[in-house]
PDB file of N, CA and C in Angstrom:
ATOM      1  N   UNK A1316      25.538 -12.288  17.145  1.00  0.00           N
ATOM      2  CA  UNK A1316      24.945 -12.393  15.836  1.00  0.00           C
ATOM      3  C   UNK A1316      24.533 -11.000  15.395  1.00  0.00           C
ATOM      4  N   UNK A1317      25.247 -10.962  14.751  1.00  0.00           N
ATOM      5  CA  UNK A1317      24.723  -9.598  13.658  1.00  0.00           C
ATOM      6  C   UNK A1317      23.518  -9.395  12.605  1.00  0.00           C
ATOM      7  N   UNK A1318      22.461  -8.654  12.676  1.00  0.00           N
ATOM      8  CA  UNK A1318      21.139  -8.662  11.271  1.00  0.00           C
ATOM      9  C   UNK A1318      21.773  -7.451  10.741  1.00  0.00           C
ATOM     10  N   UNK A1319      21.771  -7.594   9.307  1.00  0.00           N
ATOM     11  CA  UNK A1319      21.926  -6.546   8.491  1.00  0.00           C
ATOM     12  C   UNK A1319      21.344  -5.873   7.809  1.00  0.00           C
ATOM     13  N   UNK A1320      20.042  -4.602   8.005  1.00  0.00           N
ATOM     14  CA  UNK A1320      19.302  -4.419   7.376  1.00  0.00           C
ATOM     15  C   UNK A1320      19.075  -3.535   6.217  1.00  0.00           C
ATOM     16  N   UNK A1321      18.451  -4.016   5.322  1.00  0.00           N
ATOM     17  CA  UNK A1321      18.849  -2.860   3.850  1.00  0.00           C
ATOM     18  C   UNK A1321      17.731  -2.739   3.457  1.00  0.00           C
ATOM     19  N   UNK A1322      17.580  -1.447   3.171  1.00  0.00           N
ATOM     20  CA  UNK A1322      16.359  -0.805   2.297  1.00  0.00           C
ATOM     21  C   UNK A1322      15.856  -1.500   1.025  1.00  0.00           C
ATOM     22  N   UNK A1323      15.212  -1.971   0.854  1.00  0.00           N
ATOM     23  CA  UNK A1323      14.039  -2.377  -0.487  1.00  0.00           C
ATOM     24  C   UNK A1323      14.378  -1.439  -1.667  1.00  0.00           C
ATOM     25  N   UNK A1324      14.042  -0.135  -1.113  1.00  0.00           N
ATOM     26  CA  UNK A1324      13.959   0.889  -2.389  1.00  0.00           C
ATOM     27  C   UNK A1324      14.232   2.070  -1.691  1.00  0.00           C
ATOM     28  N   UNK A1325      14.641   3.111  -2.553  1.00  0.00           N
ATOM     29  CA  UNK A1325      14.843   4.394  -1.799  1.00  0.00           C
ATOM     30  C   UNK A1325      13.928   5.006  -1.121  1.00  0.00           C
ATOM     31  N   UNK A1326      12.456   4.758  -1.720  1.00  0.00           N
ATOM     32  CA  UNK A1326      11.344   5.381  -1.106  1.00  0.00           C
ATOM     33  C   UNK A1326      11.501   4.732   0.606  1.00  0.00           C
ATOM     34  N   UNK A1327      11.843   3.887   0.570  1.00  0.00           N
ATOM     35  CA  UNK A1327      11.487   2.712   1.779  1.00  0.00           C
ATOM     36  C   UNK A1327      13.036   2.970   2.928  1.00  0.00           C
ATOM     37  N   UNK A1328      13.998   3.689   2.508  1.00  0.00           N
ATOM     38  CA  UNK A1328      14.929   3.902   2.874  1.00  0.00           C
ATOM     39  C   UNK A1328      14.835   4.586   4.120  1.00  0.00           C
ATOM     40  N   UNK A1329      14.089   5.549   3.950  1.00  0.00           N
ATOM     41  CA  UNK A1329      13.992   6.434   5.333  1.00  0.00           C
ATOM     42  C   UNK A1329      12.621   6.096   5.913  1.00  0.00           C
ATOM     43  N   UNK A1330      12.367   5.302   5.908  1.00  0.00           N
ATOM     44  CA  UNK A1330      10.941   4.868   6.518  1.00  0.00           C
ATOM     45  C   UNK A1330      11.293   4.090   8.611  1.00  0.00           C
ATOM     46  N   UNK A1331      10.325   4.711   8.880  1.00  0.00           N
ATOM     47  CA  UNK A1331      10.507   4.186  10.308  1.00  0.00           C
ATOM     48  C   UNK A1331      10.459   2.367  10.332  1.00  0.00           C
ATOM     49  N   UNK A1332       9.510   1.950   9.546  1.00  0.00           N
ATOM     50  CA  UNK A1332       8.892   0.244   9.762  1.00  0.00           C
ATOM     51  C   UNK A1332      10.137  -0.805   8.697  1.00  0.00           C
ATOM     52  N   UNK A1333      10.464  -1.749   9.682  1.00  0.00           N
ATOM     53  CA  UNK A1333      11.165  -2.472   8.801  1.00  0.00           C
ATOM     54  C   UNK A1333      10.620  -2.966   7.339  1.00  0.00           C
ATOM     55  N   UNK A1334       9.314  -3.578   7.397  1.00  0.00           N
ATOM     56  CA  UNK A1334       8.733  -3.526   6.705  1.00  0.00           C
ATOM     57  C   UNK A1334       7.145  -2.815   6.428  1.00  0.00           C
ATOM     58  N   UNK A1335       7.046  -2.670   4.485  1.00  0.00           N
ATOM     59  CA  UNK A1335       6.206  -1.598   4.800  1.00  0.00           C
ATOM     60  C   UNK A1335       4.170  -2.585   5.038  1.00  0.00           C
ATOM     61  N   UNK A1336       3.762  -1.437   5.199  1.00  0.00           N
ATOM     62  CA  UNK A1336       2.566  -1.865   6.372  1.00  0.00           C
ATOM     63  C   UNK A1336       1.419  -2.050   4.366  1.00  0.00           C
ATOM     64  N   UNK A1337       0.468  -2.946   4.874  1.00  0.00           N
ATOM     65  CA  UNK A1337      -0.071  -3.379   3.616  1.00  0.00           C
ATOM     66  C   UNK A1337      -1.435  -2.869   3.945  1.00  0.00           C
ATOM     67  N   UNK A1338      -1.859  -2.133   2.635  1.00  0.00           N
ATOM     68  CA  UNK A1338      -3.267  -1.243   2.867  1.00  0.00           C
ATOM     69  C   UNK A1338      -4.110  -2.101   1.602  1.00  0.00           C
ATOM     70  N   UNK A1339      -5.495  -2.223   2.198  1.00  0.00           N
ATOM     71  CA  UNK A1339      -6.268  -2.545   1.315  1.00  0.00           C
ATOM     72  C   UNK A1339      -7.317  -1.152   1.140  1.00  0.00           C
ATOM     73  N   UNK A1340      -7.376  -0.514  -0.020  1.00  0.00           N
ATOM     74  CA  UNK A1340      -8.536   0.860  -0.047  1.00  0.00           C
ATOM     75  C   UNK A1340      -9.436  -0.355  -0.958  1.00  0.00           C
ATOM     76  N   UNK A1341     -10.737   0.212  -0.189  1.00  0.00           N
ATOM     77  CA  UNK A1341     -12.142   0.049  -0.765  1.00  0.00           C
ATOM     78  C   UNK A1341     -13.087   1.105  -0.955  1.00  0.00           C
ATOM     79  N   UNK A1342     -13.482   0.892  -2.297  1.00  0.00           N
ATOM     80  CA  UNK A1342     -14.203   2.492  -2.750  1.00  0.00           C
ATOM     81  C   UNK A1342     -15.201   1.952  -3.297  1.00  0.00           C
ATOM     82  N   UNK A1343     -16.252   2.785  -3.746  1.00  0.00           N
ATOM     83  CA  UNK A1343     -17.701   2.493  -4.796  1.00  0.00           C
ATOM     84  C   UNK A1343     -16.636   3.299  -5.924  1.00  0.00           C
ATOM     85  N   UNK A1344     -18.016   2.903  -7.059  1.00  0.00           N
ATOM     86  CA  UNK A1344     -17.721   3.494  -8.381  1.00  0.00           C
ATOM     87  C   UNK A1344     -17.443   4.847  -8.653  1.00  0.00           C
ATOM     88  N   UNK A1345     -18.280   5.850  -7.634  1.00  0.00           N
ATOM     89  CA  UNK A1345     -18.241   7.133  -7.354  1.00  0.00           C
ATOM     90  C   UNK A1345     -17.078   7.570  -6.867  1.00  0.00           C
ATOM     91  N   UNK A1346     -16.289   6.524  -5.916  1.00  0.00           N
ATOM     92  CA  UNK A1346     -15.306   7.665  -5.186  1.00  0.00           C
ATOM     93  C   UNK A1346     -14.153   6.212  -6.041  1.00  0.00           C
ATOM     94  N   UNK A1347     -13.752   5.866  -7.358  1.00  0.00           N
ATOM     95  CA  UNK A1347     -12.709   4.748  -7.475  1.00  0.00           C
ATOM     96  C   UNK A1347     -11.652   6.190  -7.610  1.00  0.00           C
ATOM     97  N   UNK A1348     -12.096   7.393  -8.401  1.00  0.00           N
ATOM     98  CA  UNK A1348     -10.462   7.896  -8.656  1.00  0.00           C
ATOM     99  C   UNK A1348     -10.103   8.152  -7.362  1.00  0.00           C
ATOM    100  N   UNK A1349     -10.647   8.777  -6.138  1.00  0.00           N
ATOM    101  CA  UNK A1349     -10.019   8.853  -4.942  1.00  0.00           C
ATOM    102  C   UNK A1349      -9.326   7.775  -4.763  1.00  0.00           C
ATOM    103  N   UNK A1350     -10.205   6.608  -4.336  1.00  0.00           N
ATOM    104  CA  UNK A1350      -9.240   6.012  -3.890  1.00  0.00           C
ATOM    105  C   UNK A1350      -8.100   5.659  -4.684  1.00  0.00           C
ATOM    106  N   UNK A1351      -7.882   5.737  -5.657  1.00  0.00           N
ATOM    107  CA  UNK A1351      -6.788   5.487  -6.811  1.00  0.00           C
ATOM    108  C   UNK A1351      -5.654   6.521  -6.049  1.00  0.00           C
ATOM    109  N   UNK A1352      -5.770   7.658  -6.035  1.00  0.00           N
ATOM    110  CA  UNK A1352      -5.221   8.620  -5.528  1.00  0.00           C
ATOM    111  C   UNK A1352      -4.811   8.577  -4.236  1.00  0.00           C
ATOM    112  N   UNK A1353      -5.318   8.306  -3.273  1.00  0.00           N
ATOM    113  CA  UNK A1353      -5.011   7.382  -1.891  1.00  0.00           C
ATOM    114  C   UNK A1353      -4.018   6.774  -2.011  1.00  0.00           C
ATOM    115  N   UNK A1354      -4.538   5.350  -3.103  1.00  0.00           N
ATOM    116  CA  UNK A1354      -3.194   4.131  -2.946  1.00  0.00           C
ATOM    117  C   UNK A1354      -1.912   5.356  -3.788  1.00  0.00           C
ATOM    118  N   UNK A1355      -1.812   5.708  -4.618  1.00  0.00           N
ATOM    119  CA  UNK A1355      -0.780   6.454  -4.993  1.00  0.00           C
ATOM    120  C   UNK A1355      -0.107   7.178  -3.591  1.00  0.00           C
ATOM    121  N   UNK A1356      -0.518   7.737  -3.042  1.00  0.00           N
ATOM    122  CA  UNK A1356      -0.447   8.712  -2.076  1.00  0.00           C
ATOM    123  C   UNK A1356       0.056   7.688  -0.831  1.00  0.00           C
ATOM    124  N   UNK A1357      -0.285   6.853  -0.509  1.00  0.00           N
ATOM    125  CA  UNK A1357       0.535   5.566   0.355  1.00  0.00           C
ATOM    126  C   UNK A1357       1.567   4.838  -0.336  1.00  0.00           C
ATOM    127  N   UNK A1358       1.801   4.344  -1.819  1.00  0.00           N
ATOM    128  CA  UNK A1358       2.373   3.704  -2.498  1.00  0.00           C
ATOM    129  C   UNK A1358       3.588   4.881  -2.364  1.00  0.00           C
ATOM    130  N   UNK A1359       3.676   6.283  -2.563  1.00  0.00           N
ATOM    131  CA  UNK A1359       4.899   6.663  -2.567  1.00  0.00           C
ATOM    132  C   UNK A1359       5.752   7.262  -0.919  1.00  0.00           C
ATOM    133  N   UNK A1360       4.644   6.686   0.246  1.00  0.00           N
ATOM    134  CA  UNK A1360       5.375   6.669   1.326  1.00  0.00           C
ATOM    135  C   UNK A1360       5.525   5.364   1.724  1.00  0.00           C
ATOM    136  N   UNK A1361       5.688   4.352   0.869  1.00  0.00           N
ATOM    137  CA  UNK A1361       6.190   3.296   1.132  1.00  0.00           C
ATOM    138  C   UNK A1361       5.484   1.802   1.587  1.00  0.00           C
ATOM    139  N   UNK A1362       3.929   2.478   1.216  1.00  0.00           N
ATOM    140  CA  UNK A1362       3.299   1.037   2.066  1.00  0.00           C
ATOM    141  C   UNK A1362       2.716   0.190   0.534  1.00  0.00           C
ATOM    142  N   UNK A1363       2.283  -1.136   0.487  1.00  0.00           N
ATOM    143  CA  UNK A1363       2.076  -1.809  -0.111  1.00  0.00           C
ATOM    144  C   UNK A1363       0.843  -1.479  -0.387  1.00  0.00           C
ATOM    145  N   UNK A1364      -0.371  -1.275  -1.323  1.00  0.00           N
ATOM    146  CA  UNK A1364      -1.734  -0.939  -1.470  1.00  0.00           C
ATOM    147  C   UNK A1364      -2.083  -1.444  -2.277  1.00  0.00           C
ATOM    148  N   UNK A1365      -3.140  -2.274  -1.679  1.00  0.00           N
ATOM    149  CA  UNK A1365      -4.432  -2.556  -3.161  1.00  0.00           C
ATOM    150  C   UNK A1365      -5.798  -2.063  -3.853  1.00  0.00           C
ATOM    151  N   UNK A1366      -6.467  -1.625  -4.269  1.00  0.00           N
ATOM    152  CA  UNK A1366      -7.687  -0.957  -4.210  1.00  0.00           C
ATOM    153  C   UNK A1366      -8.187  -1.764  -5.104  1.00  0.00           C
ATOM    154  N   UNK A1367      -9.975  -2.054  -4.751  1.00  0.00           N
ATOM    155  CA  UNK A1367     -10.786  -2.705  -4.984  1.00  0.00           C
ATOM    156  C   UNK A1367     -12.227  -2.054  -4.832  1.00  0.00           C
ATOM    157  N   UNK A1368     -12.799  -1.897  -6.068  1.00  0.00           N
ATOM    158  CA  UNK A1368     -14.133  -1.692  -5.648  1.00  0.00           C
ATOM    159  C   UNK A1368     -15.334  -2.139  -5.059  1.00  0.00           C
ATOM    160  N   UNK A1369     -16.323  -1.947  -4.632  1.00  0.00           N
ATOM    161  CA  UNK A1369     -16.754  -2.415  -3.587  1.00  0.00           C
ATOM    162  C   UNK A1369     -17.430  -3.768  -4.345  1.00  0.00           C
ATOM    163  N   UNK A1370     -17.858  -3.557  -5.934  1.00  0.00           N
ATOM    164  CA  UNK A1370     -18.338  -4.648  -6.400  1.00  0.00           C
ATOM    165  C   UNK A1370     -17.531  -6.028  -6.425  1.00  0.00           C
ATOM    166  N   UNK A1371     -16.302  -5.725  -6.476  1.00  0.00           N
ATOM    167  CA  UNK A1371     -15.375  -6.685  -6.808  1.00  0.00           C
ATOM    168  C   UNK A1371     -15.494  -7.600  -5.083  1.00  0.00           C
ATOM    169  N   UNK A1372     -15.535  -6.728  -4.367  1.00  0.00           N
ATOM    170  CA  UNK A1372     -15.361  -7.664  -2.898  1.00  0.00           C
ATOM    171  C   UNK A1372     -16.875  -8.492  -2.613  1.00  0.00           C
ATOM    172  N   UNK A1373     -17.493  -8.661  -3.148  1.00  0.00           N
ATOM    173  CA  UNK A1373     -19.197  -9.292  -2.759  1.00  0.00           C
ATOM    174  C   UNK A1373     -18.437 -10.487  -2.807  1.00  0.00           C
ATOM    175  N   UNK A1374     -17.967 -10.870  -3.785  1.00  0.00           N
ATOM    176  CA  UNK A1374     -17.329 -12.778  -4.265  1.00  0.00           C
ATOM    177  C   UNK A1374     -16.646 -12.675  -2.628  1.00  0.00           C
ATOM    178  N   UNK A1375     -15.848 -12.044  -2.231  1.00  0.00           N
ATOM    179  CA  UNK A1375     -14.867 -12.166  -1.257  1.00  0.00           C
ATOM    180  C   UNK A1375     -15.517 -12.715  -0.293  1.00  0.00           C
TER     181      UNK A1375
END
């Protein structure tokens, strides 16, 4: 049996992980553009990211 595996996207093309690894960033109000910049900064080596401020996670 043969698996045939194909890249998602080019970014994801040369990536070691079959699939990419899923990041949750959590920031306060003070540091949201970092982390904005973070998930960018993971989003273009291929991993899945969500960012949430810390207010938003209390419900969670």
């Amino acid at each position: 049996m043969s698996i045939e595996h194909r890249a998602i996207s080019t970014v994801r093309e040369g990536l070691p992980f079959a699939s990419p690894p899923r990041v949750l960033v959590v920031a306060d109000d003070e540091n949201a553009g970092e982390a904005l910049a973070l998930a960018e900064a993971l989003d273009a080596f291929g991993a899945e990211t969500e960012v949430r401020l810390s207010e938003d996670t209390t419900a969670d």
